[in-house]
mmCIF file of C-alpha atoms in Angstrom:
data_model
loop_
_atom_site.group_PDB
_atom_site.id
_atom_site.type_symbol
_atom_site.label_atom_id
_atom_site.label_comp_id
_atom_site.label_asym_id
_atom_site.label_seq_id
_atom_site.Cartn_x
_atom_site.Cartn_y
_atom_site.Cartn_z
ATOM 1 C CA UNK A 4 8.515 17.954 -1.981
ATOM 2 C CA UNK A 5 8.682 15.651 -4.876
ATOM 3 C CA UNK A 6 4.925 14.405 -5.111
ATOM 4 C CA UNK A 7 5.765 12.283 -7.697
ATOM 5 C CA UNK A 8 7.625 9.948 -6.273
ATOM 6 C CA UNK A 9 6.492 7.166 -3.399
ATOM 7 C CA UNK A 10 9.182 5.793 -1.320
ATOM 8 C CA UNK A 11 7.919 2.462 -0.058
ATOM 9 C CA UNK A 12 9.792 0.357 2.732
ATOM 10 C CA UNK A 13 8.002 -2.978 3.848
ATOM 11 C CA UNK A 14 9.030 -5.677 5.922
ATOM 12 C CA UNK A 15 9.188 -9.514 5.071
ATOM 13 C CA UNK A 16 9.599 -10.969 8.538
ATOM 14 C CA UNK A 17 8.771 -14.108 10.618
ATOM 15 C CA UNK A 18 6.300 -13.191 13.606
ATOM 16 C CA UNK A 19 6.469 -14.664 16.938
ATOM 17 C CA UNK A 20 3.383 -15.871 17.687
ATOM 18 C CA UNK A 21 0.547 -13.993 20.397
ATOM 19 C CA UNK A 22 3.358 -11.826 21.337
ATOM 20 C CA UNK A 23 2.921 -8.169 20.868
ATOM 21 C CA UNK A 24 5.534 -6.840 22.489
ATOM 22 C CA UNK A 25 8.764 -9.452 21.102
ATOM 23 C CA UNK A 26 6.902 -8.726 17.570
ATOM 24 C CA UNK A 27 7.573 -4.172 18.483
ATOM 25 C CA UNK A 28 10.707 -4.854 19.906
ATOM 26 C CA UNK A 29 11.514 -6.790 16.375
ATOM 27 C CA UNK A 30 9.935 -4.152 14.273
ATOM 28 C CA UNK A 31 11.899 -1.301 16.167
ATOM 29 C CA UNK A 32 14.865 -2.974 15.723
ATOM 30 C CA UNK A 33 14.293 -3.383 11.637
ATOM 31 C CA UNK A 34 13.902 0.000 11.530
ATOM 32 C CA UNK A 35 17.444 1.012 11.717
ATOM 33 C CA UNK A 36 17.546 -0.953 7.966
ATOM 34 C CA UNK A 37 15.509 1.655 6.530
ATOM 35 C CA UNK A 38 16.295 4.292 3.509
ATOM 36 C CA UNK A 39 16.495 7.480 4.307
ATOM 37 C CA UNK A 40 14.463 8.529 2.115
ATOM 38 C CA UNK A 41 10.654 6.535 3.145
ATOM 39 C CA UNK A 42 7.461 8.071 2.923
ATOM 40 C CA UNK A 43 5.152 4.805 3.775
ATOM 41 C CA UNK A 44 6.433 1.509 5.790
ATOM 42 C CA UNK A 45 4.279 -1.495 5.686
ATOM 43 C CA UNK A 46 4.611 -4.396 7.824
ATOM 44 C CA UNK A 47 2.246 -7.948 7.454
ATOM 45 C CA UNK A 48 -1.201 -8.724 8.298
ATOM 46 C CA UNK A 49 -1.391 -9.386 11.990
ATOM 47 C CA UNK A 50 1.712 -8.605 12.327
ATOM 48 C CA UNK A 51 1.760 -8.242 16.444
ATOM 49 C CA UNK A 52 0.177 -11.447 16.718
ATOM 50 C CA UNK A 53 0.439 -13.828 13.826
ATOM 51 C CA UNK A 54 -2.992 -15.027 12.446
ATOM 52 C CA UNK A 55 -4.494 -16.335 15.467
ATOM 53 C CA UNK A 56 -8.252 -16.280 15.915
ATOM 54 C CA UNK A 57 -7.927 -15.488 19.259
ATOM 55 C CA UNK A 58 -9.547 -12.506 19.911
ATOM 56 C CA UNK A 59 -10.504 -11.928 22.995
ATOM 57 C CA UNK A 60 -7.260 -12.185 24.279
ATOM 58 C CA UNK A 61 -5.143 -10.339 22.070
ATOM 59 C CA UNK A 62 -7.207 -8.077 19.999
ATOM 60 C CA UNK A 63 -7.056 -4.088 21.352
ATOM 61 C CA UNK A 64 -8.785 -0.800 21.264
ATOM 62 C CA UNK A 65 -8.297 1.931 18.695
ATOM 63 C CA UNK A 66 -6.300 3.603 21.903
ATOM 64 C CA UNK A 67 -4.065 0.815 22.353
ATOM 65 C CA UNK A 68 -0.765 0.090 22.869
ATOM 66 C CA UNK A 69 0.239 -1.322 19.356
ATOM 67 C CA UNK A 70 -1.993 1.856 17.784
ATOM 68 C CA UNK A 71 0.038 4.255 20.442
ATOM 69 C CA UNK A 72 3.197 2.206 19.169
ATOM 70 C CA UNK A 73 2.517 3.009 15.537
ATOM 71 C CA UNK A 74 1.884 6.565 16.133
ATOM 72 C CA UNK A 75 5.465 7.001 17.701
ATOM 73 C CA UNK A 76 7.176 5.338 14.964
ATOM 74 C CA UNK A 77 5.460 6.836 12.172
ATOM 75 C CA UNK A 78 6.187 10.504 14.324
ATOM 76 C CA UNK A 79 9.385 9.195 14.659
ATOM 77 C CA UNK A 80 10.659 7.550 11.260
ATOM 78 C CA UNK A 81 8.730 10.620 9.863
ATOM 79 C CA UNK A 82 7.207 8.400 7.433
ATOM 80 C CA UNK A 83 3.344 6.912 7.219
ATOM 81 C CA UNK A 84 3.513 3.096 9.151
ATOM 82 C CA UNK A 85 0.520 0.586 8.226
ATOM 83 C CA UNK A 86 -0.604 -3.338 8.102
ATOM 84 C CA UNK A 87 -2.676 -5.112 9.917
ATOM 85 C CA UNK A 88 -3.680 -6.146 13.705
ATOM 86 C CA UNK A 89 -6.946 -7.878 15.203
ATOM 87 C CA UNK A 90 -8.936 -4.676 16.863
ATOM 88 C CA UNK A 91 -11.596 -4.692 19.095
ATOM 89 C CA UNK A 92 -14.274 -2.022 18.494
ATOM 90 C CA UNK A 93 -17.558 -0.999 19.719
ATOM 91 C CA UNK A 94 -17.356 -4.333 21.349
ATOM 92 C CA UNK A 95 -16.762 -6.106 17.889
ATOM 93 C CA UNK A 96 -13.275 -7.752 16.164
ATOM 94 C CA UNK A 97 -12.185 -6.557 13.409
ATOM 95 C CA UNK A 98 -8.997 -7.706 10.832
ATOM 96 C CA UNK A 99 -8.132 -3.764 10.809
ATOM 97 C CA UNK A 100 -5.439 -2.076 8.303
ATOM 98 C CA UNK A 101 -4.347 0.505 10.162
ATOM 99 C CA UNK A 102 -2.729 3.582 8.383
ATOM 100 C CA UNK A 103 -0.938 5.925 10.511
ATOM 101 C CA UNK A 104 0.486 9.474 9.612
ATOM 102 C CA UNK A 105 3.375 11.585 11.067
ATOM 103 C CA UNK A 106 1.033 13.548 13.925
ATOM 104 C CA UNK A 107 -0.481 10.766 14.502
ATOM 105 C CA UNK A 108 -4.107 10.988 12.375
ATOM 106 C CA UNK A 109 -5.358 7.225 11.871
ATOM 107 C CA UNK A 110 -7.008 5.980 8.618
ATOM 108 C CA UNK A 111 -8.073 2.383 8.498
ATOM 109 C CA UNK A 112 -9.801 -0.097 6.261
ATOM 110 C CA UNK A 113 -11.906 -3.630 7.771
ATOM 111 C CA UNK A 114 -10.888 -6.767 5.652
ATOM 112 C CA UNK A 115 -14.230 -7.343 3.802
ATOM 113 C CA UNK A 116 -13.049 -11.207 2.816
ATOM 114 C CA UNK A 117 -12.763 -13.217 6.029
ATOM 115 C CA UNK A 118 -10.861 -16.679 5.195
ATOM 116 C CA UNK A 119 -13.446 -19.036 6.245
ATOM 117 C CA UNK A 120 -11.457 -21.861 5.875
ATOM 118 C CA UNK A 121 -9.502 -20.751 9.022
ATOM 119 C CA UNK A 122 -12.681 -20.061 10.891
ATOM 120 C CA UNK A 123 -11.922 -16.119 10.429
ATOM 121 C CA UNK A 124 -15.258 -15.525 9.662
ATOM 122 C CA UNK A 125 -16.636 -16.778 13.014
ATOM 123 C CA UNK A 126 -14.341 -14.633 15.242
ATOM 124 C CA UNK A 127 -14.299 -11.509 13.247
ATOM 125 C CA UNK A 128 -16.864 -9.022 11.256
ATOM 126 C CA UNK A 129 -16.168 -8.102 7.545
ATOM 127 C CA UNK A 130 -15.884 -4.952 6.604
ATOM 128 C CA UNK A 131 -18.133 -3.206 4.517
ATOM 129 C CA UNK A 132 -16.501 0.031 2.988
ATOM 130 C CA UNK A 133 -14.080 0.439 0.472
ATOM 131 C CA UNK A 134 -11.092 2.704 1.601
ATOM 132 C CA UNK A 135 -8.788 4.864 -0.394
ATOM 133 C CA UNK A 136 -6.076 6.437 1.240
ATOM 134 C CA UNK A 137 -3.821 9.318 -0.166
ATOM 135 C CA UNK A 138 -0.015 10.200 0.029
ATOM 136 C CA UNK A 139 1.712 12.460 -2.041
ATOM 137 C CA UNK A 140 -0.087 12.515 -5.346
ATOM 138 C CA UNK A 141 -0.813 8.643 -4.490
ATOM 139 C CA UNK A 142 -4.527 7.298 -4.329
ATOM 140 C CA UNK A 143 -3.773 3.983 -2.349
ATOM 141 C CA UNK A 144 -6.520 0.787 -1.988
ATOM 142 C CA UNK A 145 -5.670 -0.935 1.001
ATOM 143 C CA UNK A 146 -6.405 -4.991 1.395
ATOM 144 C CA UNK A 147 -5.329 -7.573 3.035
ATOM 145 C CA UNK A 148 -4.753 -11.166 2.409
ATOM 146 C CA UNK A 149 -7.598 -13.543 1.009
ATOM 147 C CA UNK A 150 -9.122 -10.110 -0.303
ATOM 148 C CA UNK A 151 -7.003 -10.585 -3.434
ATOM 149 C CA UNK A 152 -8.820 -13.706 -4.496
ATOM 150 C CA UNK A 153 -12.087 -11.180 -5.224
ATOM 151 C CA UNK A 154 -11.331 -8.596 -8.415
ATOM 152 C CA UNK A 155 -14.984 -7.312 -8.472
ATOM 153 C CA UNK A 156 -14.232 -5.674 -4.707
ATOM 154 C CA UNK A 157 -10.628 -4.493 -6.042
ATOM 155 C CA UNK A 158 -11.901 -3.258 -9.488
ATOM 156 C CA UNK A 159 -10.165 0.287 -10.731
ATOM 157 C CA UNK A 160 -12.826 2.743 -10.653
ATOM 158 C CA UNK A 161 -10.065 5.557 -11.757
ATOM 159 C CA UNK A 162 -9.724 6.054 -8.241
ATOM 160 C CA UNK A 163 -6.985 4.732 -7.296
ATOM 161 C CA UNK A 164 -3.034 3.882 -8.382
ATOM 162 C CA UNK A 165 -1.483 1.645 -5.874
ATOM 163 C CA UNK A 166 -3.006 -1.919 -4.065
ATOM 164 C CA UNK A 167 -1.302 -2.295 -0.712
ATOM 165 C CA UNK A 168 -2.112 -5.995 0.029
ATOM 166 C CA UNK A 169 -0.705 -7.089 3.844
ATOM 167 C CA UNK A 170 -0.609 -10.910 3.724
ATOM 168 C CA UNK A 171 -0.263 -14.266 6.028
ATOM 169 C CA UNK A 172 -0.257 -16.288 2.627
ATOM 170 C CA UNK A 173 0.526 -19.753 3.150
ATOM 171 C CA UNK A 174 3.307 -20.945 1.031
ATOM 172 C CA UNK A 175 1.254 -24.214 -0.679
ATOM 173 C CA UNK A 176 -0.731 -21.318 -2.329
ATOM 174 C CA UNK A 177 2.212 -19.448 -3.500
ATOM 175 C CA UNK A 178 1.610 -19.599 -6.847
ATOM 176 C CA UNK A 179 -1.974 -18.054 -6.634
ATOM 177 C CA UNK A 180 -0.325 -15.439 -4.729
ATOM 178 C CA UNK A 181 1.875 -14.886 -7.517
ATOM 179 C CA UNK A 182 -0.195 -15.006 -10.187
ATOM 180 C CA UNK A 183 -2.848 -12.754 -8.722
ATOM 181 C CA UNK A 184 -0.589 -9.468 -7.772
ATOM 182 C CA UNK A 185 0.233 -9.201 -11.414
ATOM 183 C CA UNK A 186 -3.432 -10.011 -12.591
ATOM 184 C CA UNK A 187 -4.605 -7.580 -9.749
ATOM 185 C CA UNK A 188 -1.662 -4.882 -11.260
ATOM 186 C CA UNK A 189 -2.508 -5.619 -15.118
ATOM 187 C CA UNK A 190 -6.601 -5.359 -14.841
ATOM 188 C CA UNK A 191 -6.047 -2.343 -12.814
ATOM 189 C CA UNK A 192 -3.523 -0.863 -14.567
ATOM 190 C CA UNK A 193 -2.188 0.368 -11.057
ATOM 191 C CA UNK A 194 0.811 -0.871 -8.816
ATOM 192 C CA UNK A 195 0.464 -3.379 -6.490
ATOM 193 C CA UNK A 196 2.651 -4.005 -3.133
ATOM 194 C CA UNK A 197 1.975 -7.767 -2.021
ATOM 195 C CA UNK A 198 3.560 -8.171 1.578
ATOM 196 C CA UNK A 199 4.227 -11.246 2.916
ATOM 197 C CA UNK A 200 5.148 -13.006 6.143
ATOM 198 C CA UNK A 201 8.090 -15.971 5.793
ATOM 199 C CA UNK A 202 8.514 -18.482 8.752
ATOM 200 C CA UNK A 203 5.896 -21.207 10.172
ATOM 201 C CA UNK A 204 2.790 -20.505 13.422
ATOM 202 C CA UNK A 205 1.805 -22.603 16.131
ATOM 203 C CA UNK A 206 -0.413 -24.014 13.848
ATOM 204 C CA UNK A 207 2.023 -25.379 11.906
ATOM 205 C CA UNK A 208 1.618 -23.401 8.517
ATOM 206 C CA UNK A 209 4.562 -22.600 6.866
ATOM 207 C CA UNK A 210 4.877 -19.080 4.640
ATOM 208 C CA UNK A 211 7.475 -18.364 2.177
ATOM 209 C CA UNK A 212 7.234 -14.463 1.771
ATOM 210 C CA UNK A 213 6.938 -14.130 -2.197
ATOM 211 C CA UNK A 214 6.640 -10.025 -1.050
ATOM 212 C CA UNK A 215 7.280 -8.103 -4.056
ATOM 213 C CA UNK A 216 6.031 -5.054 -6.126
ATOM 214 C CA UNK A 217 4.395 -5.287 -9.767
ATOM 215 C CA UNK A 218 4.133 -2.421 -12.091
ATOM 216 C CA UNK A 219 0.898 -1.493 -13.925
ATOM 217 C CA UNK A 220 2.071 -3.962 -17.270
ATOM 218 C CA UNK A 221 2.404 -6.404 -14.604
ATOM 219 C CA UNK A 222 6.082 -6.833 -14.199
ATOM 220 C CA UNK A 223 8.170 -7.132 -11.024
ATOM 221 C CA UNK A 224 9.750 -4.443 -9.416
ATOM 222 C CA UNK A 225 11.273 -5.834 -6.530
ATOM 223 C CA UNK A 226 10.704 -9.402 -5.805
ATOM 224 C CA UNK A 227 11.371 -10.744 -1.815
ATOM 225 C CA UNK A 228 13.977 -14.021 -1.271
ATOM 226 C CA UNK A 229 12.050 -16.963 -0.395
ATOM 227 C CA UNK A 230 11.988 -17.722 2.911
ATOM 228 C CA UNK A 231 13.942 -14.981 4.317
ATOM 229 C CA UNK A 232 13.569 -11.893 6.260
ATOM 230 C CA UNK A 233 14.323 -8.576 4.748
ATOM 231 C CA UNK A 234 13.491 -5.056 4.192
ATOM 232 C CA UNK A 235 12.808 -4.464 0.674
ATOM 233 C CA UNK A 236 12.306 -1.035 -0.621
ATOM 234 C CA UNK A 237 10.556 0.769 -4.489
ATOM 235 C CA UNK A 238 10.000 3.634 -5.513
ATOM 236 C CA UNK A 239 7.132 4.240 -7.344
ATOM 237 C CA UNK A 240 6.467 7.272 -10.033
ATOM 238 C CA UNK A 241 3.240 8.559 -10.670
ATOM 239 C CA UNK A 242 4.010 10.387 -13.958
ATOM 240 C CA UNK A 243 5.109 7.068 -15.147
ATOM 241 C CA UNK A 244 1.820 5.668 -14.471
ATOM 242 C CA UNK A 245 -0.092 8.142 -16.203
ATOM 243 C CA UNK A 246 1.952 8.061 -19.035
ATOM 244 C CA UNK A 247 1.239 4.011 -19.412
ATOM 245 C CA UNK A 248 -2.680 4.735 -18.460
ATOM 246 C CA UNK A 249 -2.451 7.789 -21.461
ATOM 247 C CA UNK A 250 -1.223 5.529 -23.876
ATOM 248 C CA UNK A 251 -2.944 2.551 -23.091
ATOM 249 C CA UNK A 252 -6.131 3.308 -22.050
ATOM 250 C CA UNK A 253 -7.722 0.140 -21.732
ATOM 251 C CA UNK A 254 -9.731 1.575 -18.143
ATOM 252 C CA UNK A 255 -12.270 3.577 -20.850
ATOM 253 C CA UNK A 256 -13.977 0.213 -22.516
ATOM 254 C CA UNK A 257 -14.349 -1.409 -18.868
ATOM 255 C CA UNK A 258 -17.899 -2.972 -18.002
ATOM 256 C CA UNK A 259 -20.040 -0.955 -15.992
ATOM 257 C CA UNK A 260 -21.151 -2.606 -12.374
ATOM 258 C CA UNK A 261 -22.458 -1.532 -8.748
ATOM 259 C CA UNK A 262 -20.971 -3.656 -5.737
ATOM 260 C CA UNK A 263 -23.765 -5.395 -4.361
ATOM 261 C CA UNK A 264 -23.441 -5.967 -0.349
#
């Protein structure tokens, strides 16, 4: 196995809104787009559902069918399969990216930054922990959305390589969007995957994708179309990285700091 190297497939679609099962079916049939070489598939924030804030309705259980669904793909495209979906836990709602391994073991991270201007924060509870998941020789820091306004949560603490940031960014913000994946990627001195959804909700926001991948100097990779649906596809070297962090090691003369609560 070549450890190395990360194989990344993620999807910039529209999402039909509050329905889980036309959102699958849509997913399922994207699927047949992919490499054949993938090791992790990533698919938008909500992306069952849309951003809707209603919870009680459509968020599920950690046993649910969207979790079950994401087991059978990731068994099946043999690859890890991860974003984000509202989850309903302990009797609480959560904004949960889920990450889900061939076999069918679940890693997940709670978004800590709820969008208050959408009224995100009075439906669901932040998180409080930090995640890092690993693939490969990959340490990966998983966010979501309005989390990449906040570099003090994100900051490098030489523990991990790659952001993963799952997005419902609306497109009159595109710019800031922009502008922070490669100010995210260049203070980190990691990669960072920004994946975003295109079309417009019942609420009438509109989103123009902008997905793309930045490399540690803070250059694109692969950069989405605007407003269109596509699978889009890197592959990321770790060697390369270390090679960049070796020679530039601007991570030794950063500031000390605990993160408060």
């Amino acid at each position: 196995m070549d450890n190395d190297s990360l194989h990344i497939a993620f999807f910039q679609t529209d999402l039909i809104w509050e329905n889980r099962d036309e959102n699958l079916k849509k997913f399922e049939g994207l699927f047949a787009e992919l490499p054949s070489v993938v090791d992790l598939i990533v698919l938008p924030e909500m992306f069952s559902t849309g951003f809707s804030m209603n919870v009680k309705e459509l968020s599920e259980p950690m046993d649910g069918e969207t979790i079950c669904w994401m087991q059978e793909q990731a068994e099946k495209q043999d690859a890890v399969i991860s974003g984000s979906l509202m989850i309903k836990d302990d009797g609480k709602y959560f904004n949960r990216f889920v990450f889900v391994r061939p076999g069918g073991k679940i890693e997940f991270y709670d978004k800590r930054h709820l969008f208050s201007m959408g009224e995100e924060n009075i439906h669901f509870l932040p998180g409080k922990v930090r995640k890092i998941f690993n693939l490969k020789d990959f340490r990966i820091l998983p966010q979501i959305c309005y989390d990449l306004r906040f570099p003090v949560f994100i900051r490098n603490r030489n523990d991990y390589d790659l952001i993963i940031n799952v997005a419902n960014w609306p497109a009159p913000r595109k710019n800031a969007w922009q502008v922070l994946l490669k100010a995210r990627a260049i203070e980190n001195q990691a990669y960072v995957v920004g994946v975003n959804r295109v079309g417009a909700d019942a609420n009438g926001i509109r989103y123009s994708g902008d997905s793309a991948v930045i490399d540690p100097k803070g250059k694109e990779m692969v950069v989405g179309k605007i407003k269109t649906e596509e699978v889009l596809v890197a592959k990321l070297s770790k060697s390369s990285l270390e090679r960049f962090r070796s020679n530039f090691p601007a991570w030794q003369d950063q500031d000390d700091f605990q993160l408060g609560k």
